[in-house]
Short mmCIF file of C-alpha atoms in Angstrom, two decimals:
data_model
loop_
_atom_site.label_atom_id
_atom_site.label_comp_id
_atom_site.label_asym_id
_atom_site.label_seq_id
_atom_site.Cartn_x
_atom_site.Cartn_y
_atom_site.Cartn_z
CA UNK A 1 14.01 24.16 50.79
CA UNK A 2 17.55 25.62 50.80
CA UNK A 3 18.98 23.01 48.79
CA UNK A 4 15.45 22.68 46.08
CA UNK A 5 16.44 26.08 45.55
CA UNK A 6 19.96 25.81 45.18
CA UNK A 7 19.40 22.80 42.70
CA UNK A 8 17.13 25.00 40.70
CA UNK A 9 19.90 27.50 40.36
CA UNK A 10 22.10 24.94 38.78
CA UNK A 11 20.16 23.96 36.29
CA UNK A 12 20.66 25.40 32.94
CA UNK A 13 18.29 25.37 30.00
CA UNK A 14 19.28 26.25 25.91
CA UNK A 15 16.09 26.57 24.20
CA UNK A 16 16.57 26.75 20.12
CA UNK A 17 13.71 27.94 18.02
CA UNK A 18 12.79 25.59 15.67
CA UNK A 19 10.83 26.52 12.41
CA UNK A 20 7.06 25.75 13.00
CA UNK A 21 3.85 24.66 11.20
CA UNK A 22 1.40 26.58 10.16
CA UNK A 23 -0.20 25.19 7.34
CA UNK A 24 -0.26 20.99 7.16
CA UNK A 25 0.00 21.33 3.23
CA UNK A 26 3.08 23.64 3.60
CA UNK A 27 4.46 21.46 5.13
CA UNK A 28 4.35 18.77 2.95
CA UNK A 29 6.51 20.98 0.71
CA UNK A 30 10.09 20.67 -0.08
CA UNK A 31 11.72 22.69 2.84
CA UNK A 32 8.50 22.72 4.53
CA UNK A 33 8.34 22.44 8.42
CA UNK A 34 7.74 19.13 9.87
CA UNK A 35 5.50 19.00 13.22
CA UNK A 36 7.97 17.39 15.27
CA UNK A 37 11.85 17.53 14.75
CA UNK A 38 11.89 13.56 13.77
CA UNK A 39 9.21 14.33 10.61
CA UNK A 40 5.53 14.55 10.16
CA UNK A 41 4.08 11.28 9.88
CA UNK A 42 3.45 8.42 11.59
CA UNK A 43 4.35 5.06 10.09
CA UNK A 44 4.20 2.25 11.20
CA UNK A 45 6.81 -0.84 9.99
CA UNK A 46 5.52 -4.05 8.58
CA UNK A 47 5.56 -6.83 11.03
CA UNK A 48 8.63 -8.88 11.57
CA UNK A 49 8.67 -12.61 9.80
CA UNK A 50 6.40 -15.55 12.59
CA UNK A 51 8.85 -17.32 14.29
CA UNK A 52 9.60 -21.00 13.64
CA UNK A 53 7.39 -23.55 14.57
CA UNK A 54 7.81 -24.11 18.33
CA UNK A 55 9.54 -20.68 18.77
CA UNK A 56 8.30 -18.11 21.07
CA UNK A 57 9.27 -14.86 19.70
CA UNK A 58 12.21 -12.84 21.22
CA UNK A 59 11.39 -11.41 24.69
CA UNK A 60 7.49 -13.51 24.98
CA UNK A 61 6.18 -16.40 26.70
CA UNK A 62 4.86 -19.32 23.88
CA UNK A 63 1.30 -19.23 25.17
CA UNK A 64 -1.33 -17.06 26.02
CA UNK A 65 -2.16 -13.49 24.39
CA UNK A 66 -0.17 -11.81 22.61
CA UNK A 67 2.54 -14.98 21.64
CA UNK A 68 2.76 -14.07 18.19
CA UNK A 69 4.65 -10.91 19.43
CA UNK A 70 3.49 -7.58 19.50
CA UNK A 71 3.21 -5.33 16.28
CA UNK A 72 6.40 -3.16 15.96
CA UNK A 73 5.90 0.85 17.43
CA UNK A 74 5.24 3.40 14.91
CA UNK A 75 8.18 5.38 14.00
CA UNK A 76 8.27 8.91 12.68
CA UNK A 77 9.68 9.49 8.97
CA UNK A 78 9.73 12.47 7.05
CA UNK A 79 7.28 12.78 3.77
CA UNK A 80 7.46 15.46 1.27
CA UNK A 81 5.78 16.14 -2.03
CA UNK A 82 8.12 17.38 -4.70
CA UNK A 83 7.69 21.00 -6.09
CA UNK A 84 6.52 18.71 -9.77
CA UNK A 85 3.90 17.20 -7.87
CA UNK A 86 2.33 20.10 -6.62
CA UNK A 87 3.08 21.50 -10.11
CA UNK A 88 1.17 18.44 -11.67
CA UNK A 89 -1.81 18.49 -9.30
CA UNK A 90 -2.70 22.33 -10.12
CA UNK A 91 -3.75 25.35 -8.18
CA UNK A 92 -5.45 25.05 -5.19
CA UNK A 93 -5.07 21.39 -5.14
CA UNK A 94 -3.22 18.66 -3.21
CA UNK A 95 -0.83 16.10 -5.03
CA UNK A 96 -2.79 13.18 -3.83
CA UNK A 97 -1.65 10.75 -7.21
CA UNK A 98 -3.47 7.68 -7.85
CA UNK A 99 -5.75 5.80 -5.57
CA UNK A 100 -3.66 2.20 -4.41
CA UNK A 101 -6.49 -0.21 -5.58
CA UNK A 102 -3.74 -3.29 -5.52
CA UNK A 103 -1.38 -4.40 -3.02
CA UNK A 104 0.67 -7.12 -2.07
CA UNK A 105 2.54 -8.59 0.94
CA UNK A 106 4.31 -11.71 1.22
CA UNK A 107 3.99 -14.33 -1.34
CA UNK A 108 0.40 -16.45 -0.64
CA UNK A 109 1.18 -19.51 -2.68
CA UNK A 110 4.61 -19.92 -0.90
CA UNK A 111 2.86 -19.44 2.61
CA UNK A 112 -0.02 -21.85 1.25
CA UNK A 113 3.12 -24.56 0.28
CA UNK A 114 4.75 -24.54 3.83
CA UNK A 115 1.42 -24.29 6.02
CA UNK A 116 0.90 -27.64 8.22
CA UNK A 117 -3.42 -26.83 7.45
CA UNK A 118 -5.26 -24.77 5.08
CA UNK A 119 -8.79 -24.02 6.37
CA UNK A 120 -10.87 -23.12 3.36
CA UNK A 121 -14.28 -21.61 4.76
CA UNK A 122 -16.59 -18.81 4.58
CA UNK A 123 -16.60 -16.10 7.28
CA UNK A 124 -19.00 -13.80 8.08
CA UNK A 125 -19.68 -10.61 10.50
CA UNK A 126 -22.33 -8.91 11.47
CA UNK A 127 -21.34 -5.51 10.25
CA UNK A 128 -18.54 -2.93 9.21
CA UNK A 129 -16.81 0.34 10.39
CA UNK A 130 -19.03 3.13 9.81
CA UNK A 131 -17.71 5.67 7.25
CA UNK A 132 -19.60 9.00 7.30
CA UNK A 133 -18.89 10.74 4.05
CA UNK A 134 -18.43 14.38 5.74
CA UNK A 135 -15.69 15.60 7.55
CA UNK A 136 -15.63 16.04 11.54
CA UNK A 137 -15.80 19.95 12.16
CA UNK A 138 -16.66 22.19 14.43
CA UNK A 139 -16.67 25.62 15.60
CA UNK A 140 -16.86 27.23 19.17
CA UNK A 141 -17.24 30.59 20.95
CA UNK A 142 -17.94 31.53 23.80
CA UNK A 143 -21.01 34.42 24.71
CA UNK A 144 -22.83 35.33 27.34
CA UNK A 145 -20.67 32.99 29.77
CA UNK A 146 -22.03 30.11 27.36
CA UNK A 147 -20.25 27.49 24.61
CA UNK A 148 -21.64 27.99 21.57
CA UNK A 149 -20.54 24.93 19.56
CA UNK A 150 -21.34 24.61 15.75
CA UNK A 151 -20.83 20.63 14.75
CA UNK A 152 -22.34 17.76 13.02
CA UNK A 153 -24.06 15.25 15.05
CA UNK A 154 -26.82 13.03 15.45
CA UNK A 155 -27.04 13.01 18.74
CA UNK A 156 -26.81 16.71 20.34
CA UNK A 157 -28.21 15.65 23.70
CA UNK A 158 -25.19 13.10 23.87
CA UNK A 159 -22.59 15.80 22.76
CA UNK A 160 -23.76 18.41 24.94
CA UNK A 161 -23.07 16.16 28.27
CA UNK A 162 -20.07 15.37 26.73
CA UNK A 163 -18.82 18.69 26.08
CA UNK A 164 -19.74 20.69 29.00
CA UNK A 165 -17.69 17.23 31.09
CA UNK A 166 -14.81 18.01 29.04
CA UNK A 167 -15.07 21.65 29.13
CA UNK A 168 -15.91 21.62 32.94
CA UNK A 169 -19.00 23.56 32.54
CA UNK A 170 -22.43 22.25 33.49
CA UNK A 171 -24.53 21.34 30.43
CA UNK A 172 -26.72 24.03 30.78
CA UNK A 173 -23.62 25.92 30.06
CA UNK A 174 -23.61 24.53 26.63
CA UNK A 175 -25.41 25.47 23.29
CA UNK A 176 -24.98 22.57 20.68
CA UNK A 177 -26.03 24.31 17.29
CA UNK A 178 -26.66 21.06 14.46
CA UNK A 179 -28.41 22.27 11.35
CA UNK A 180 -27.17 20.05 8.86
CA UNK A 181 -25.66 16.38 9.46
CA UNK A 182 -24.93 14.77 6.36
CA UNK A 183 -24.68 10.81 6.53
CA UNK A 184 -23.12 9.66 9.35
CA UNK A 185 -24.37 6.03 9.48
CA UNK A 186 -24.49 6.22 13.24
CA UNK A 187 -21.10 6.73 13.89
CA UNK A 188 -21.90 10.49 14.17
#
């Protein structure tokens, strides 16, 4: 115990306040604070070039999962608007530009020249993501030693048991209050 304490003594701590982020679109500003001291979004790097034919990539066994290498980590990087962009975009709004409709990566027909087989057929699956159209809000108070939770769902029986688990209250506890659920295409 003596010597916990006397290693606690000998530590030493410098804390420095760092600016901090109260609005996300203030942030995006020039100058504006970034949530973490790297930047403020997450990107993540395209992946490296396959390996040869035959080659396992650096640091993996040849067979099995996961032989084509793993995809690289996302990495941090700083992204601000400039002050014309917000200029440009107007009051009250966000400099979101144009819509990417096109993209490219690699170049097909030189991939197409070097591949040993070129499988031309039709695939097909039985359905896709499910894209509600309204955002995922919610509001909470408590009253009357009960959660009072305002949200969209289509399933408040499900989101109540959830809830009062992650709140650690039993689900009586819990008063899910969902007037209006626009689409949510059961993902909701």
């Amino acid at each position: 115990e003596a010597e916990a304490a006397e290693a606690i003594e000998a530590i030493d701590i410098e804390f420095e306040p760092l600016p901090f982020v109260v609005d996300p679109i203030e942030s995006l500003r020039p100058g504006g604070a970034n949530a973490r001291a790297q930047g403020n979004v997450w990107v993540r790097p395209a992946p490296a070039p396959a390996p040869a034919r035959g080659a396992a990539p650096e640091g993996r066994g040849g067979r099995g999962r996961g032989a084509a290498g793993a995809p690289p980590p996302p990495q941090i990087q700083v992204l601000k608007w400039t002050d014309e962009d917000f200029r440009n975009a107007g009051d009250g709004q966000m400099p979101l530009g144009k819509a990417t409709d096109e993209w490219q990566f690699g170049n097909v027909e030189e991939g197409l020249k070097k591949a040993d087989l070129i499988l031309d057929e039709t695939f097909m699956t039985q359905s896709t993501g499910h894209q509600p159209l309204e955002t995922r809000t919610a509001m909470a108070y408590w009253q009357n030693g009960k959660l009072y939770l305002h949200g969209s769902t289509q399933s408040t029986v499900q989101t109540v048991a959830s809830v009062a688990r992650w709140v650690g209250v039993p689900p009586a506890q819990v008063v899910m209050i969902s007037e209006y659920t626009g689409g949510g295409f059961g993902s909701k």
